[in-house]
mmCIF file of C-alpha atoms and ligand atoms in Angstrom:
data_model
loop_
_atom_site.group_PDB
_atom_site.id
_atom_site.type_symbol
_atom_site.label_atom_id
_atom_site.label_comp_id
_atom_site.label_asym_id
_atom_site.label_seq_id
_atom_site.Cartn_x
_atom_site.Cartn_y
_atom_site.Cartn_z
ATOM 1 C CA UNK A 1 2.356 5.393 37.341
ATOM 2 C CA UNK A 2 1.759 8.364 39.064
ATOM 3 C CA UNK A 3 1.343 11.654 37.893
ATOM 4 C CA UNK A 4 2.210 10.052 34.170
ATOM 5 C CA UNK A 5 -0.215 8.902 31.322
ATOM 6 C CA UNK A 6 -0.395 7.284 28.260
ATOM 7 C CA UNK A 7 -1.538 9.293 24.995
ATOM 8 C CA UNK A 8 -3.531 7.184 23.335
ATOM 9 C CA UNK A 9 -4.158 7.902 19.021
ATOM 10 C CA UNK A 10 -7.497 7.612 18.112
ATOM 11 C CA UNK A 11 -8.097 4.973 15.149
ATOM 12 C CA UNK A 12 -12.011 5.477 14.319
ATOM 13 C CA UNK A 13 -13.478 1.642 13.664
ATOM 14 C CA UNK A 14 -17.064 0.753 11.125
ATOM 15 C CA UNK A 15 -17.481 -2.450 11.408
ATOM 16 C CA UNK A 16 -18.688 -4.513 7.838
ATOM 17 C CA UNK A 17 -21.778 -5.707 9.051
ATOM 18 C CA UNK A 18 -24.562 -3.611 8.013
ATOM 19 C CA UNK A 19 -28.032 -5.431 8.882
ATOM 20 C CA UNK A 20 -29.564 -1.901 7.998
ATOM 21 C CA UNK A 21 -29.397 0.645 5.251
ATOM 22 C CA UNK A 22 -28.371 3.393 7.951
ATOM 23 C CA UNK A 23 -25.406 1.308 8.495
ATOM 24 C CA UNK A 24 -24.092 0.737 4.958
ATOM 25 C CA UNK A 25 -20.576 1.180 4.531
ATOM 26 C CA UNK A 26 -20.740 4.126 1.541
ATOM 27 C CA UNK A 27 -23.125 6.000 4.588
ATOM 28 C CA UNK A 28 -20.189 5.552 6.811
ATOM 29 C CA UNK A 29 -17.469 7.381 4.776
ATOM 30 C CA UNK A 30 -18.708 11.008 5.350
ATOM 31 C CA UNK A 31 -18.561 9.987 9.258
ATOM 32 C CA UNK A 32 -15.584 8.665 9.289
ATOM 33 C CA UNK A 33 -14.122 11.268 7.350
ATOM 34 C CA UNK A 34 -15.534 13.880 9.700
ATOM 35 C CA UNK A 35 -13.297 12.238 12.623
ATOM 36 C CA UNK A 36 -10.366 12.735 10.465
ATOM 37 C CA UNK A 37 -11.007 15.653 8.387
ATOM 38 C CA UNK A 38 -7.781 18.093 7.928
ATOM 39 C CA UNK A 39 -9.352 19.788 4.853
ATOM 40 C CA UNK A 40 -9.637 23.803 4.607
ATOM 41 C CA UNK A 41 -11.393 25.642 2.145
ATOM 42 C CA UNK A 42 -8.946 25.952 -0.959
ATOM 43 C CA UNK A 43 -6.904 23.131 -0.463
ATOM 44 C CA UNK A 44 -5.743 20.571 -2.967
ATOM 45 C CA UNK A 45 -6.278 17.300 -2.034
ATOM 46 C CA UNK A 46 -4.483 14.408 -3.127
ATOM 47 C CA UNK A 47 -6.548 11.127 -2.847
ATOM 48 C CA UNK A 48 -4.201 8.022 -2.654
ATOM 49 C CA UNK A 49 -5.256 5.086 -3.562
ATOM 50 C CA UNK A 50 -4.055 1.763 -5.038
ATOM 51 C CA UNK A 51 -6.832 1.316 -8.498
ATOM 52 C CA UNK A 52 -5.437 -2.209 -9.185
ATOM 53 C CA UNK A 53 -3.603 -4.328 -11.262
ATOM 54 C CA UNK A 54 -5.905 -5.287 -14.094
ATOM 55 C CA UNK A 55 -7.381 -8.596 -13.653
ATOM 56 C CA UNK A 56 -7.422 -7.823 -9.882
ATOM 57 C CA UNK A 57 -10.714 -7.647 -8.114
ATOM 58 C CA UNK A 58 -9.297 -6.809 -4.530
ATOM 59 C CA UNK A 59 -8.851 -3.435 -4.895
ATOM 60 C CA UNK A 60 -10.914 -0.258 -2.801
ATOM 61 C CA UNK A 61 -14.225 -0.256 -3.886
ATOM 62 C CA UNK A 62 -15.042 2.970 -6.178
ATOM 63 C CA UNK A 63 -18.103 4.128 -4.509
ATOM 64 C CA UNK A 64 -16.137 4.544 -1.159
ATOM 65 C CA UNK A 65 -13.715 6.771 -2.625
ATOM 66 C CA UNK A 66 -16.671 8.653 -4.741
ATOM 67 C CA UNK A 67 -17.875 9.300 -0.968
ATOM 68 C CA UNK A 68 -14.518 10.723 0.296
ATOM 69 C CA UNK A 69 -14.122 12.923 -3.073
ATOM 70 C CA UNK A 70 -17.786 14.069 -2.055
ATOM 71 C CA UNK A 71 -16.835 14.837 1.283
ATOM 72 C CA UNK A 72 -13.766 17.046 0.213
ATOM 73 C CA UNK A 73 -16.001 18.784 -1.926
ATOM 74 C CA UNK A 74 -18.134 19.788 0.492
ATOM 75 C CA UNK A 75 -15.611 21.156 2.932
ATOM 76 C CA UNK A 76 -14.299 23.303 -0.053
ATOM 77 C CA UNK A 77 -11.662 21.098 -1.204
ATOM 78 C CA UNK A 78 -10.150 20.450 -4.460
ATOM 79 C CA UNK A 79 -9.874 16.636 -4.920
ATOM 80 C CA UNK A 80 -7.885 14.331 -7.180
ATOM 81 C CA UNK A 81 -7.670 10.663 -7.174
ATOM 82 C CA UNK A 82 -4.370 9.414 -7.196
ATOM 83 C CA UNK A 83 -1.539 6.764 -7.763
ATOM 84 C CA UNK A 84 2.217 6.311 -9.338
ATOM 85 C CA UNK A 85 3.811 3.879 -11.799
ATOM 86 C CA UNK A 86 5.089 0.861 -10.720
ATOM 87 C CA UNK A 87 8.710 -0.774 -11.831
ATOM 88 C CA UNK A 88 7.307 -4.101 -13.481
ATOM 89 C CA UNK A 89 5.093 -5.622 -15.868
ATOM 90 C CA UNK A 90 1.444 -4.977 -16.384
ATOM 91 C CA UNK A 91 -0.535 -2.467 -17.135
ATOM 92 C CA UNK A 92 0.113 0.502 -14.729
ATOM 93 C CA UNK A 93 3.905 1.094 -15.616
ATOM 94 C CA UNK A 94 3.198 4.476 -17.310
ATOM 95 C CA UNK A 95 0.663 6.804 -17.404
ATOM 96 C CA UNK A 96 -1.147 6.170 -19.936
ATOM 97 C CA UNK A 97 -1.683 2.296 -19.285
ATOM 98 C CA UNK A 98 -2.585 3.207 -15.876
ATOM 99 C CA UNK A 99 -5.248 5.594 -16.846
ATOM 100 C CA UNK A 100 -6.831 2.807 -19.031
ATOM 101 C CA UNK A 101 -6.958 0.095 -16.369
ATOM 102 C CA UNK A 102 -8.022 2.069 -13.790
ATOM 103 C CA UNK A 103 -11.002 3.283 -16.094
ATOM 104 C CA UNK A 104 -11.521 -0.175 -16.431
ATOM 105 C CA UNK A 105 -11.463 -0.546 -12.617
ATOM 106 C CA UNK A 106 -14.111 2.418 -12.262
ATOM 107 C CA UNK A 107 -11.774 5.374 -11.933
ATOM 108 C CA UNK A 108 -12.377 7.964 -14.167
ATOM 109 C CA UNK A 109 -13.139 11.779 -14.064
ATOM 110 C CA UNK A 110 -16.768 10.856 -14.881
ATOM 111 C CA UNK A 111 -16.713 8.116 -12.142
ATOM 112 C CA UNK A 112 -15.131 9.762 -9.425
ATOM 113 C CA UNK A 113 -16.303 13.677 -10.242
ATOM 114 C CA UNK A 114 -12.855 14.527 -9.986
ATOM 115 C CA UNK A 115 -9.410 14.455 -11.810
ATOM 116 C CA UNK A 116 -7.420 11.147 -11.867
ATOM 117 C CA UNK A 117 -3.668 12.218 -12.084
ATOM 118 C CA UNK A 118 -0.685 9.788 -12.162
ATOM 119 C CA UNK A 119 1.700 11.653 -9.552
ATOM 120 C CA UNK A 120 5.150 10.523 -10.932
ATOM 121 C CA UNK A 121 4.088 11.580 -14.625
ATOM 122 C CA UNK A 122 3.566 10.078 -17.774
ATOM 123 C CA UNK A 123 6.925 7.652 -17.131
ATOM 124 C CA UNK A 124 7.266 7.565 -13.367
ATOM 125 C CA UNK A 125 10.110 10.609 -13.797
ATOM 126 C CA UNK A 126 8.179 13.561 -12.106
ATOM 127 C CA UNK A 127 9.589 14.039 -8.817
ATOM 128 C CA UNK A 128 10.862 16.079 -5.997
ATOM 129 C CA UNK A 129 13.452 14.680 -4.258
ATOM 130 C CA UNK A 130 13.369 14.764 -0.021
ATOM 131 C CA UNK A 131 16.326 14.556 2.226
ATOM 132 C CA UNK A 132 16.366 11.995 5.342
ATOM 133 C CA UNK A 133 18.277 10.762 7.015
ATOM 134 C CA UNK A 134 21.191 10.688 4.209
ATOM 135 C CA UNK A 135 19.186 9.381 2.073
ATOM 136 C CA UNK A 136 17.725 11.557 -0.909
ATOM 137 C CA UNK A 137 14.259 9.546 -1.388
ATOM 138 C CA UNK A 138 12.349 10.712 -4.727
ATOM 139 C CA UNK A 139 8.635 11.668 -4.052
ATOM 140 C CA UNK A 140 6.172 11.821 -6.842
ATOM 141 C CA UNK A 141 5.637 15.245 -7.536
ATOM 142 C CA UNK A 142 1.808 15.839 -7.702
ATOM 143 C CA UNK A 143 1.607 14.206 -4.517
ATOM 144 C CA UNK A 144 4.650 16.726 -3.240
ATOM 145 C CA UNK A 145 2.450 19.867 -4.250
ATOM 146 C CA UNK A 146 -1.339 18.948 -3.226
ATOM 147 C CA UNK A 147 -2.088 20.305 0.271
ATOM 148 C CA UNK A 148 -3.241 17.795 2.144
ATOM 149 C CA UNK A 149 -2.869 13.957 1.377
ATOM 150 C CA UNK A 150 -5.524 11.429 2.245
ATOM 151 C CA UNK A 151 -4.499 7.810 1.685
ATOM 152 C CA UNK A 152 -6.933 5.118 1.273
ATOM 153 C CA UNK A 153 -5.434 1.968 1.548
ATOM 154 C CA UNK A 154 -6.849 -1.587 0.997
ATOM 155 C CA UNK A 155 -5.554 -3.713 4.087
ATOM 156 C CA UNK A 156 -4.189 -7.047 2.707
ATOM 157 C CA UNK A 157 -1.291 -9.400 2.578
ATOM 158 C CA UNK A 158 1.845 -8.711 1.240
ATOM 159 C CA UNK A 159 4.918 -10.663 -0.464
ATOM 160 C CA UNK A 160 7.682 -8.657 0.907
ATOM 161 C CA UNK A 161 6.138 -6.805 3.173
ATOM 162 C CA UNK A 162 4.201 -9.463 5.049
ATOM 163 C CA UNK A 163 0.878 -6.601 4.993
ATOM 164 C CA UNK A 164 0.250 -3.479 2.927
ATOM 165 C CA UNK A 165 -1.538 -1.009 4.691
ATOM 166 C CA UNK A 166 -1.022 2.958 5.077
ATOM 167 C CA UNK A 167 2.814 2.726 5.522
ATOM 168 C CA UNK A 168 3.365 0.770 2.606
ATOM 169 C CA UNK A 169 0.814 3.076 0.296
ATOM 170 C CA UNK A 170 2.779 6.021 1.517
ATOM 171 C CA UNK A 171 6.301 4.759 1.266
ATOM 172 C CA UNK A 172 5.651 2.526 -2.087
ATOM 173 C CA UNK A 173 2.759 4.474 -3.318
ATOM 174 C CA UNK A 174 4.071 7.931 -3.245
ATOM 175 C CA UNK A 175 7.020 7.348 -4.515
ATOM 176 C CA UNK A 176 8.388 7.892 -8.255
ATOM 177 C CA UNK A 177 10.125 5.036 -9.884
ATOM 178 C CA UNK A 178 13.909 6.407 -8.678
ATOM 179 C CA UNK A 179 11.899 6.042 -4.952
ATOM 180 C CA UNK A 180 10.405 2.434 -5.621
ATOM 181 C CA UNK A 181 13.750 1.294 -6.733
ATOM 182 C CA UNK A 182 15.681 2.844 -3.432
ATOM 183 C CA UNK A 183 13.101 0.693 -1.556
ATOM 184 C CA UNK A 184 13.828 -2.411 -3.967
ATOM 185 C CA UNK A 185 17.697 -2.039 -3.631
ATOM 186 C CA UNK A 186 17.364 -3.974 -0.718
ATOM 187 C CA UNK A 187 14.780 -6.495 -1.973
ATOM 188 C CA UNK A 188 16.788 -8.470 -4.220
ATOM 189 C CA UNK A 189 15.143 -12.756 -4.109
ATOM 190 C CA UNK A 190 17.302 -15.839 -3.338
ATOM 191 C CA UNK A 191 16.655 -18.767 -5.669
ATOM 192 C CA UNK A 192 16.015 -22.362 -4.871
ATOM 193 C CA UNK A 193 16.815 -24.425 -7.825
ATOM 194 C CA UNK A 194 15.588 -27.377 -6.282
ATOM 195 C CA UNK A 195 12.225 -26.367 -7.185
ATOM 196 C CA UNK A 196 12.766 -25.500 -10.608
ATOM 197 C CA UNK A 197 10.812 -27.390 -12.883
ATOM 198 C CA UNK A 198 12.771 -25.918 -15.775
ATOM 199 C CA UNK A 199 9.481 -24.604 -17.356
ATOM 200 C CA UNK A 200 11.403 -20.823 -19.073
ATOM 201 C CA UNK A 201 8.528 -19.135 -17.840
ATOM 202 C CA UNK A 202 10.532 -16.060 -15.717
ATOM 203 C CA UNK A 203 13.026 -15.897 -18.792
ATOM 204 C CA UNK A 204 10.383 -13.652 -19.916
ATOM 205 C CA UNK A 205 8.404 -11.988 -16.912
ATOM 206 C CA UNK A 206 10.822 -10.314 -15.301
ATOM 207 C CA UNK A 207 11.071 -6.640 -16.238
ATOM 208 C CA UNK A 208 14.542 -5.964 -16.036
ATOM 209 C CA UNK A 209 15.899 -9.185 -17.815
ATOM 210 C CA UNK A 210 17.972 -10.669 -14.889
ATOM 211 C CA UNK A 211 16.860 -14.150 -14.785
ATOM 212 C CA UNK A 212 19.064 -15.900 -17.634
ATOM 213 C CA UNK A 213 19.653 -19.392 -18.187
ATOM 214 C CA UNK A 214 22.919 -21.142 -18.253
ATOM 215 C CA UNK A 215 23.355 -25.008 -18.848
ATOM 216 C CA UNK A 216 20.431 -25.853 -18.162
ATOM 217 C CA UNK A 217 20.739 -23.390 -14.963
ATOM 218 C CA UNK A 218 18.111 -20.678 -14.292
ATOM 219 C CA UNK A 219 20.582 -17.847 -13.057
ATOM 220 C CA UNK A 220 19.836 -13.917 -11.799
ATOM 221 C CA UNK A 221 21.680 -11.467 -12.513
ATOM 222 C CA UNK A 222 21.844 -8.961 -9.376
ATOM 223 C CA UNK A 223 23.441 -6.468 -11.423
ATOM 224 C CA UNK A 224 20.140 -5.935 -13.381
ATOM 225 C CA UNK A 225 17.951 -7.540 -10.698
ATOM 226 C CA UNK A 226 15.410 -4.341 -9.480
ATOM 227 C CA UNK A 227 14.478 -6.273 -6.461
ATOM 228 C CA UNK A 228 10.481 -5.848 -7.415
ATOM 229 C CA UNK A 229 9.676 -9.343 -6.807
ATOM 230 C CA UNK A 230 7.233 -10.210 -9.725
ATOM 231 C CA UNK A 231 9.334 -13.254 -9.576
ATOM 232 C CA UNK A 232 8.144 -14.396 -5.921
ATOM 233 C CA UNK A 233 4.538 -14.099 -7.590
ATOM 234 C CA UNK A 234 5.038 -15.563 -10.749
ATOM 235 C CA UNK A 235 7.007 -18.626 -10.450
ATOM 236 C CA UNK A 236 4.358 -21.185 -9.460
ATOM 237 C CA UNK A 237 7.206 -23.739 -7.974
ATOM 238 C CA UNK A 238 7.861 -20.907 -4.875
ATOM 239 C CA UNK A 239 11.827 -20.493 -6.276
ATOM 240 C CA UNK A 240 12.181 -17.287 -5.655
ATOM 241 C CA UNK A 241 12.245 -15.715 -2.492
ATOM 242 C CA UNK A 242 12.601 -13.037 0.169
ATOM 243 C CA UNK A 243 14.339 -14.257 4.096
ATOM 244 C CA UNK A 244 13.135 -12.199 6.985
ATOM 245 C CA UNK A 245 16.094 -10.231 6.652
ATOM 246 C CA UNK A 246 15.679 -8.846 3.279
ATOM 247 C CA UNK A 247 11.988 -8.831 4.253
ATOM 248 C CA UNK A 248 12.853 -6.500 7.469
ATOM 249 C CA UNK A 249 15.350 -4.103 5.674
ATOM 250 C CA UNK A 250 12.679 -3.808 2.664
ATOM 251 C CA UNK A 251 10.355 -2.449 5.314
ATOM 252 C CA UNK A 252 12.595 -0.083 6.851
ATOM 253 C CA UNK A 253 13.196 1.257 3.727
ATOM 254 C CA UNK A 254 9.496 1.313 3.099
ATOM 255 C CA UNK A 255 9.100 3.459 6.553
ATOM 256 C CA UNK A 256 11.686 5.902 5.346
ATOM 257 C CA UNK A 257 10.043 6.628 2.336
ATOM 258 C CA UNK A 258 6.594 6.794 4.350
ATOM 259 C CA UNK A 259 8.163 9.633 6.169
ATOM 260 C CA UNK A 260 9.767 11.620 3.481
ATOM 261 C CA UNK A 261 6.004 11.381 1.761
ATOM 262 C CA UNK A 262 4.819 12.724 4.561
ATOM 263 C CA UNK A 263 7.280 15.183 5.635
ATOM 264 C CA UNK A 264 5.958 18.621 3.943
ATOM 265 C CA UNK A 265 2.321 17.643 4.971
ATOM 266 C CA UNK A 266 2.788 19.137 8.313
ATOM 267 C CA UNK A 267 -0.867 17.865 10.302
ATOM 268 C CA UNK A 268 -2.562 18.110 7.218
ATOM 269 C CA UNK A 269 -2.541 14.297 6.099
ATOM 270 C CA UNK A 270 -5.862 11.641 7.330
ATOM 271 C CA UNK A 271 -5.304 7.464 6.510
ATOM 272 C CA UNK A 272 -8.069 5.115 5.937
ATOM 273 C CA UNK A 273 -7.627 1.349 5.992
ATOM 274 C CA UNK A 274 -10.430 -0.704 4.544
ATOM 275 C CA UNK A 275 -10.449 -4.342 5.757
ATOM 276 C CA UNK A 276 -12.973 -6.014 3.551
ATOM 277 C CA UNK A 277 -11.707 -8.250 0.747
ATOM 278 C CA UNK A 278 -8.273 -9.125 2.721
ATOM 279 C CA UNK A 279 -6.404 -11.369 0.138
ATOM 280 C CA UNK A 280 -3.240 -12.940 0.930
ATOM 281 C CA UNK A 281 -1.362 -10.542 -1.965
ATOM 282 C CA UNK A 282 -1.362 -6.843 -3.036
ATOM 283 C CA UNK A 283 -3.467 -5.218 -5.816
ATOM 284 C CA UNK A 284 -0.603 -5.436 -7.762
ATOM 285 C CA UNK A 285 -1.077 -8.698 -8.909
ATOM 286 C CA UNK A 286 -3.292 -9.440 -12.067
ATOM 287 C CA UNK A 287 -5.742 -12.378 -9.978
ATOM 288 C CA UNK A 288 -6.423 -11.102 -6.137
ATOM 289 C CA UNK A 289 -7.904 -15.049 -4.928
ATOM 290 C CA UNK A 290 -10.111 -15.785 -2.521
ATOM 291 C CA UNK A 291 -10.156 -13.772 0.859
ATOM 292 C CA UNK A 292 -7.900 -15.518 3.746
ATOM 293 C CA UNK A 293 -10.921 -13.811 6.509
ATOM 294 C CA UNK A 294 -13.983 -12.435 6.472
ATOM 295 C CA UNK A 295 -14.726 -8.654 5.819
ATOM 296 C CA UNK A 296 -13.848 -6.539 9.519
ATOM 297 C CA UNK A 297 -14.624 -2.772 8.240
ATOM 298 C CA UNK A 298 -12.723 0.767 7.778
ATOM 299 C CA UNK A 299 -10.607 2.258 10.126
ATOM 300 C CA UNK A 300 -9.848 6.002 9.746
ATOM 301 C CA UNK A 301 -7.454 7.695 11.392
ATOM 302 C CA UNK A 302 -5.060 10.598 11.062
ATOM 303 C CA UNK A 303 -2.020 8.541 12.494
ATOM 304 C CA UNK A 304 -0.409 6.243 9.907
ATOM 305 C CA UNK A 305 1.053 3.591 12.193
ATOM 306 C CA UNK A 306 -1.811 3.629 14.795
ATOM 307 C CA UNK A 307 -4.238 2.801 12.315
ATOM 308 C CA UNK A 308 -1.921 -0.179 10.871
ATOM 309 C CA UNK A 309 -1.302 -1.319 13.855
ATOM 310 C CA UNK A 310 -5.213 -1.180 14.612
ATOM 311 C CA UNK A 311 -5.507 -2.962 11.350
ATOM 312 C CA UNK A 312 -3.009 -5.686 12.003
ATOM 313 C CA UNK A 313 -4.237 -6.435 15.620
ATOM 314 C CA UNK A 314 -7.813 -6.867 13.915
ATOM 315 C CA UNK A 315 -7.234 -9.492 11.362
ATOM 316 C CA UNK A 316 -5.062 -11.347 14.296
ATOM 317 C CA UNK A 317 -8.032 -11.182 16.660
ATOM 318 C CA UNK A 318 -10.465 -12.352 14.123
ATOM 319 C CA UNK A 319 -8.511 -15.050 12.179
ATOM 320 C CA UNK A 320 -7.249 -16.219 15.817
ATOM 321 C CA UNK A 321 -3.688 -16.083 14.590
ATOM 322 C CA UNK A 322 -0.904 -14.321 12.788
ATOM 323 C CA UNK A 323 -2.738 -14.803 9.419
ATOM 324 C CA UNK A 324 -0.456 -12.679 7.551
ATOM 325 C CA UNK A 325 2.980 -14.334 8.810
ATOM 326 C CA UNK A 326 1.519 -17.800 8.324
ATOM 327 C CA UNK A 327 1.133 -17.498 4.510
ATOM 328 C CA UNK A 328 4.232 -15.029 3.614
ATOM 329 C CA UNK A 329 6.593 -16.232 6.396
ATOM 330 C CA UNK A 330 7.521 -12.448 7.012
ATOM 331 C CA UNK A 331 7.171 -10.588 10.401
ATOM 332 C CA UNK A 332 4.811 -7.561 8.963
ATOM 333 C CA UNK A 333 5.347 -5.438 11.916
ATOM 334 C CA UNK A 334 8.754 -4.314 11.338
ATOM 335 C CA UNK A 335 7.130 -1.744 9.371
ATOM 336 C CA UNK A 336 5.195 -0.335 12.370
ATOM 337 C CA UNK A 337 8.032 -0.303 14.398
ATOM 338 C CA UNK A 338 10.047 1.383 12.173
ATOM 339 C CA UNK A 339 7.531 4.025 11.737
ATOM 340 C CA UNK A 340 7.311 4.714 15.092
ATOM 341 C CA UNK A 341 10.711 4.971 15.711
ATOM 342 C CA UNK A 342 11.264 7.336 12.806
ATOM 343 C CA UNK A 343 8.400 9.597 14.615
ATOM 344 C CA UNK A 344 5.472 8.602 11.846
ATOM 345 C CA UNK A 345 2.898 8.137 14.538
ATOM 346 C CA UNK A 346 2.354 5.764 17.659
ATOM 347 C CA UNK A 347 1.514 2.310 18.220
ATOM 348 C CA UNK A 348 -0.520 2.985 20.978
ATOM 349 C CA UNK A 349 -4.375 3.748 19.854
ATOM 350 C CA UNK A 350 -7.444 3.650 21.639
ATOM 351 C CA UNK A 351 -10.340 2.297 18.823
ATOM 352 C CA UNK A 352 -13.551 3.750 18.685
ATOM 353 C CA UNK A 353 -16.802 2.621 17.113
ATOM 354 C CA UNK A 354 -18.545 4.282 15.120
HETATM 355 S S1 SF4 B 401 9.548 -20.020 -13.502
HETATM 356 FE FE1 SF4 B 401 10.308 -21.050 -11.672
HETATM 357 S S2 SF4 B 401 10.138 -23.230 -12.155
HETATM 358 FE FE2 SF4 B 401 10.000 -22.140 -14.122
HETATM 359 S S3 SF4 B 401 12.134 -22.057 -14.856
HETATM 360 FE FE3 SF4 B 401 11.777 -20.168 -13.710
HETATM 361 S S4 SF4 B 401 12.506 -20.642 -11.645
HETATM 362 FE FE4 SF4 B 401 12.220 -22.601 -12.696
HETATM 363 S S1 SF4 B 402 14.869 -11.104 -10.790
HETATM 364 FE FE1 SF4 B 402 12.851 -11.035 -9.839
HETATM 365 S S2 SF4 B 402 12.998 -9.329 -8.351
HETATM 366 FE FE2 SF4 B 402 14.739 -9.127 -9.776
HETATM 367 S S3 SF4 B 402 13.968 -7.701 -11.342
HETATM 368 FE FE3 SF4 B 402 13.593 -9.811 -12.096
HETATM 369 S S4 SF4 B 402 11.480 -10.256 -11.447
HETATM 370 FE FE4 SF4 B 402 12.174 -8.472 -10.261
#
């Protein structure tokens, strides 16, 4: 059109194959990071990062975010690695688990030169509540009072949200346990009981003791039900699950909470997706499996839904289909839509190679 042009988002692109040392991935970080860097002397940095679940092996590789704690440094910064406590089972639902298992995962103060801090606080109850929209969405605190916020997220499927990228680590991640269960109000499964095998096994892995059985019956309660969805993973027949629907309106409530994470960050926040390892389920889960395509690279960026949509047109491209929607049945992108509507960032990018 005349007179009129598109602005185009930059999403910065290394790609995984590194025939040479010069083009090793750790080398890449500090250039990368230079396209993206929002750092000023002084400034506390919150690193955000998934460390995984213990027992899962898909998770960001330490040395990268070594390199992006080394970069801060040298720009003045004061770094800290971190994460927040999740609502279920396993071994990062306080503090103090968390700490262990991601020292086991090769995060640790002597790993990373740099503090690892749980944001939400020992029990997931440190936070500072934002206003959006009507809604009053609870933001982990640590995360709320750093200066700047760089999230490094590992780009892989996702149960209920079809992907987890940057969105999701901002509007899950940052989030205290009062946040994660807003999100979760709206992620409550359906149950198929004709592909219950009867085997008791979720009578004792879900965390808030709604699954009950009744003659013979396996039964949830959706007055106790959290909406977390360990069931969806756990129960090997496939009885529990999510529709489109409650997969969409999770999302949008994953978007909202992206954007209240984000709100007090002004410019000041930079978003790395690293598409290497791309399992069909989150670092949440204690066994990652085998890869669903090969390793594509990092893309940096300081727009949170240009670089997942980047992200999500890559694997596409290079699997030759939607990948992601295949094995969850869930449309992903409602997430990126949603977080452009709500003013996030833009879906229109222009990748460069670095
Ligand atoms: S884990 Fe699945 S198959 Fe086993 S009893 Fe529960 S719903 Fe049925
Ligand atoms: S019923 Fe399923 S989704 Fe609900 S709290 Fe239990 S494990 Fe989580």
């Amino acid at each position: 059109m005349d007179g009129e042009y598109e602005i185009m988002v930059a999403v910065y692109f290394k790609s995984a194959s590194t025939p040479f040392a010069k083009d090793a991935l750790h080398v890449a970080i500090k250039k990368l990071m230079e396209k993206i860097n929002v750092i000023e002397k002084g400034d506390i940095v919150a690193v955000k990062l998934h460390m995984g679940e213990l027992g899962n092996i898909g998770y960001i590789r330490p040395i990268f975010v070594r390199r992006v704690v080394e970069f801060i440094r040298e720009q003045g910064g004061k770094p800290f690695i971190t994460d927040t406590t999740t609502l279920y089972g396993g071994h990062r639902g306080n503090a103090i688990d968390y700490l262990m298992a991601a020292a086991i995962n090769g995060f640790s103060i002597a790993s990373m030169n740099c503090p690892v801090i749980i944001a939400d606080g020992l029990l997931g109850k440190d936070e500072k509540i934002v206003e959006l929209n009507g809604n009053k969405i609870a933001i982990a605190k640590a995360i709320m009072e750093a200066d700047c916020l760089i999230t490094l997220s590992h780009f892989k499927g996702h149960g209920m949200a079809g992907f987890g990228g940057a969105i999701k680590n901002l509007g899950m991640g940052c989030c205290s346990k009062a946040g994660k269960i807003w999100q979760h109000e709206v992620s409550k499964p359906l149950y198929d009981e004709n592909k219950c095998i009867l085997c008791r096994k979720c009578l004792t892995f879900c965390p808030a003791g709604a699954i009950y059985e009744e003659d013979g019956h396996i039964r949830i309660d959706y007055t106790k039900c959290a909406g977390c969805g360990a069931c969806t993973v756990l129960c090997e027949q496939g009885c529990f699950y999510l529709t489109n629907e409650i997969a969409s309106e999770f999302q949008r409530r994953v978007a909202m909470a992206a954007k209240a994470a984000l709100k007090k960050f002004g410019g000041k926040v930079a978003f790395m997706n690293f598409l290497l390892d791309i399992t069909p389920r989150c670092d949440c889960c204690s066994f990652a499996d085998k890869p669903v395509i090969d390793d594509i690279g990092i893309l940096a960026s300081n727009d949170a839904v240009a670089i997942d949509k980047a992200s999500y047109d890559l694997v596409c491209r290079v699997a030759g289909r939607d990948i992601f929607n295949e094995i969850h049945g869930i449309d992903g992108t409602v997430q990126i839509e949603e977080g452009e509507k709500l003013g996030i960032g833009s879906r229109k990018y222009e990748m460069m190679e670095i």
